[in-house]
Structure formats: structure tokens, C-alpha cells
């Protein structure tokens, strides 16, 4: 929690102002009981009307000053807390933006969403409370007791006895509540996960009529959270009645001893009234503090969860002395590269060595799970190899200026995401200020201009979140167009033609080749027809390259390739 609060540094001025106002507020609250006791003892008992009026006016002024300060404190507390949490959210978002796939896997998408929304809100609400109480409550406790001693030491002792009892109760209750709060946030994560899975996967859920099972899964998670939430609330809610009991017993004690002393003439009625009010003030302070303590476990769990994300060091960082090669020809070279996921001992791919030359098409073919995507995701450094090097124009990609590297690569991932917006905004994703000409050229290469022009609004037709309102083949073509609209000279297509019919597939590839002349093109595919014209074909099996050459060469030298080709081409009609 404290670590997170370091971000408050930029709000020092507002915080100082707030503290000053807090002092005014505390002063006015402490003054009022003394004033009242004076009015009773001097004004009411002695029948001095003038004194009552003057003292009354002063009391009103003090109250006004106190109220105005309280409003000011509330204003600054909210302003600082909200501003601070907005900053944190921004920081979190920027930080997550730099995460590699590895880190996303580690925390989980739903949890990241909860942490950047709900968790920050919890911290914000707590911070507002904290600001309003942190200084006020101790001043009122100490001030109340000091003033009480001035009035009457015997009665003040009652307050001194009450306070530690209250504190002990607070500690006991909150200690037992803390672990419950932690598990509550985890359960909220679970609920969010199920909601997210069901919203994004609504088609699958319906198609497999899994609604009932999913509803049950959700209900279980939801009830689990409810149970935990109730448990924590029950624990916290024992605080207030206990507190009230102690306070009421305290009041009775003050009246009991006070009554005896009044009848003995030691103190006056006003003094005893003032003491009761001090007791109330102290109670008020303690209640506020207990609220803080009640909110604190949850908020600090939330703060920890935020810090946990902020403290993850993205594995892929920009190089210390980033390099950019002198000649950007576009040679991509793999030297004995091994990639493993997470802490897995068995690598997903190993011993990968090959070179992709500019002006040529290099293809990778292999069964699903053979490691094709794993190989190419290392080129734009979505993941780094555990062994070996990937070089672009002779520079190790880990030493390459990360932005410059990625700008050179037009990458179409296997699962191409579209963003909510228009067709134009999706194609011009790499550069908002892209000219219409460039957008249309890219669409033509991807053979997307045809279906785009049939849309009601053409390029301005809306695209839904995740691109759910266009067909699979259209989505793939838009993703290809998005890559073609960049100024890259290395293009990487991860199974990007799978949803296209053979004719479109061939047309897209021909257009890509024509428009990219000297560029390096790397194509991952499962269909032999898609890659048989490539200058070089790599055959992958179980994380290794088991064959390399042209279509004709591989038919002769690579048994697995021959087999794939035979079964796939048997139907015929796949040639360009
Ligand atoms: N994010 C990941 N975490 C752990 N293992 C993964 C991950 N992605 C892929 N793998 C594993 O790596 C292997 C290669 O997968 P992948 O490169 O996607 O194959 P392909 O693209 O050829 O279908 C598979 O065994 C797969 O289970
Ligand atoms: Mg793949």
C-alpha cells in the first residue's frame, strides 16, 4: 500500500492545504464542548443572558469555520484521491501495454481487467476516507483527553480506560477479517473470468447448448463470492455494536462519578456535560478510525494486487544501446533457436536455423502444434528465444531498437483481432494519418476492396469489437490489409490465408508478391497449395525443422511433406 502511495508525491500542495483545513476542523470540534460548558456554568446557572448571547454567537462562528473546513477537506481529499487513482490507472495501462505474452499468461486477462478497474476504485474510496480521518481522529482523541483532564482528572480517567479496550477489539476483529478480504478479491476475479469467457464465447456456448452448465458455473462462482463477502461483512459489522456498548458504558460511568462529584460540589454541571461530549468526540474519532481499519484490509489487498502487476518487469525490454542496421535489406536469420513457454522444461521449438531472403517467399508448413507460430513470433519479439539468436539484417533482434524493428515488420497473427471502429480505422491501424490512397491500395492487395465497396458506408462501415460483424474470411483479409498498409519490408503471415477460398488465397498471394517486390515474405500455412510456389519451404514436425527446399525438392527428399502433398493435392484444382 505504502509503495503505491509514493505516487502521491505530485499532490503535495493540495495535501498541505488539506492538512491545514483538518486542523481548523479539529480545533472547532474540540472548542465546542468547552464553550457549551461555559454557557451552562456561567450563563444558564448564573442567569447571565448577555454571556449566553455572546458565547452563542462565538459558538456559531466556530461551527461555521469547522463546517467550511470540513467541506474543504472533503473536496481536497476527493480531488487528490481521484487524481492519484487516475494516474495509477494510466500507469497500469501503459505498463500492461508493454507486457509480453508471457506476462499476460501469468496474471490472466480477467484479473488484469479487475485490477485496473475494481481494485483501483477500492483504493480510491479508501484513500478518500483515509485523508479525512488520518489526522483528524488522532487530534480529537488526544485533544479530547487533554481537555477532559483539564476539566476533571477523575472523570477523564474513564475515557483513558475506554480507549485501550476499544483498540484491542478493533485489532482482534480486523485480524480475523484480513484473510477473508484477500480471498474475496480472488473470487471476484473468478466471476469476471466466467463473465468474460461467456460474453466472448457466446457463439460456442449457444452452439453447444452449454448455457445451463455455464449458468451453473457462474452461479457457483457468484455464490462463492457472496458467501465470502457476507463472511467479511459479518466480521466487520461486529465492530460497531461492540464499540457502542463500550461508549455507552463509558457515558454511564461519567454520569455516575460526575453526579457524585457535583453533589459534593467538586465540579459543575457544565463540566460533566462537556466530558460526555468529549467522550462522544473520541467515540466519533474511533468509529472513523475503525472504518478506516475495516476498509483497509480490502484496500491494501487491492493495492498489493496493483503493485504486483506494476512490479512485473516485462521480459522483453528495449536494448540498452539499441542498434539499427545500416542497410535495411530484410534478411531474417534464425541461428539454432530454442523457445520454451513459461517454466516448461520441454521446448516448444528447438534447433531452428534458416534464412529468409528479401525478394523471396519463405514458407513454413506443418501440422497444428508443430511450432510454426512459435517460430515466427520471435521475429517481432513477441517472445524471446531461450537459446540461439534471431537476426534481422545481421542485428540480433534483442539489440535492435524495438520500435524500429516492429515498424519494419508487417505481422498478421494467426488469430487476427480487429478493433471497434471502422474498416478504415482498422486498416490504418499503424498510422492514423494514413492517406485514403494507401488504405485503398492495401485493401486491393488483400482482395478486400470488393466486399468493402459493397458495404453500405464503404470504408467507413463500422467494425464491431473483435470484428464479429464481418465473416472469418473478411476478417483475415482486413488483417492482411492492415499489415500491407504499413511501410514494412518484412511480412509475416501466420496461417493468414486459411479462411480464404483457393481462388482468393492465390489472388492475395499474387498481389502481395507483386506489390512487395524486394520485401521478405514469410508465410505459415497448412495447405500445400498456399505455399508450393514459395522459393523455400520449411517443413516442421514436433518443434523441429525436418525438411527444407522447394516443392519439387521436398517431394523427393521429405517423406512427411510428400505425404501431406499427396493427400491434399489429390483432389486437384489447388494450383494457381
Ligand atoms: N502460450 C503458450 N503457452 C504454452 N504452450 C504453448 C503456448 N503456445 C503454444 N504452445 C505450445 O507450443 C507448441 C507449438 O505451438 P504453435 O507454435 O502454436 O504450433 P502451430 O502454430 O504449428 O500450430 C504446442 O505444443 C503448443 O501446445
Ligand atoms: Mg499456429
PDB file of N, CA, C and O and ligand atoms in Angstrom, residues 372-373 414 494-495 524, ligand 2:
ATOM      1  N   UNK A 372       4.949 -23.792 -35.651  1.00  0.00           N
ATOM      2  CA  UNK A 372       5.101 -22.754 -36.677  1.00  0.00           C
ATOM      3  C   UNK A 372       4.932 -21.347 -36.090  1.00  0.00           C
ATOM      4  O   UNK A 372       5.796 -20.482 -36.274  1.00  0.00           O
ATOM      5  N   UNK A 373       3.837 -21.153 -35.355  1.00  0.00           N
ATOM      6  CA  UNK A 373       3.591 -19.818 -34.771  1.00  0.00           C
ATOM      7  C   UNK A 373       4.702 -19.452 -33.792  1.00  0.00           C
ATOM      8  O   UNK A 373       5.123 -18.294 -33.713  1.00  0.00           O
ATOM      9  N   UNK A 414      -2.000 -15.284 -36.189  1.00  0.00           N
ATOM     10  CA  UNK A 414      -2.909 -16.368 -36.543  1.00  0.00           C
ATOM     11  C   UNK A 414      -4.346 -16.009 -36.180  1.00  0.00           C
ATOM     12  O   UNK A 414      -5.254 -16.232 -36.955  1.00  0.00           O
ATOM     13  N   UNK A 494       0.886 -15.488 -40.428  1.00  0.00           N
ATOM     14  CA  UNK A 494       0.722 -16.725 -39.668  1.00  0.00           C
ATOM     15  C   UNK A 494      -0.631 -17.341 -40.013  1.00  0.00           C
ATOM     16  O   UNK A 494      -1.654 -16.937 -39.476  1.00  0.00           O
ATOM     17  N   UNK A 495      -0.605 -18.298 -40.878  1.00  0.00           N
ATOM     18  CA  UNK A 495      -1.834 -19.000 -41.261  1.00  0.00           C
ATOM     19  C   UNK A 495      -2.936 -18.006 -41.640  1.00  0.00           C
ATOM     20  O   UNK A 495      -4.085 -18.147 -41.247  1.00  0.00           O
ATOM     21  N   UNK A 524       3.176 -18.779 -43.160  1.00  0.00           N
ATOM     22  CA  UNK A 524       2.907 -20.028 -42.463  1.00  0.00           C
ATOM     23  C   UNK A 524       1.596 -20.562 -43.001  1.00  0.00           C
ATOM     24  O   UNK A 524       0.635 -19.807 -43.150  1.00  0.00           O
TER      25      UNK A 524
HETATM   26 MG1  LIG B   2      -0.036 -21.571 -35.255  1.00  0.00          MG
END
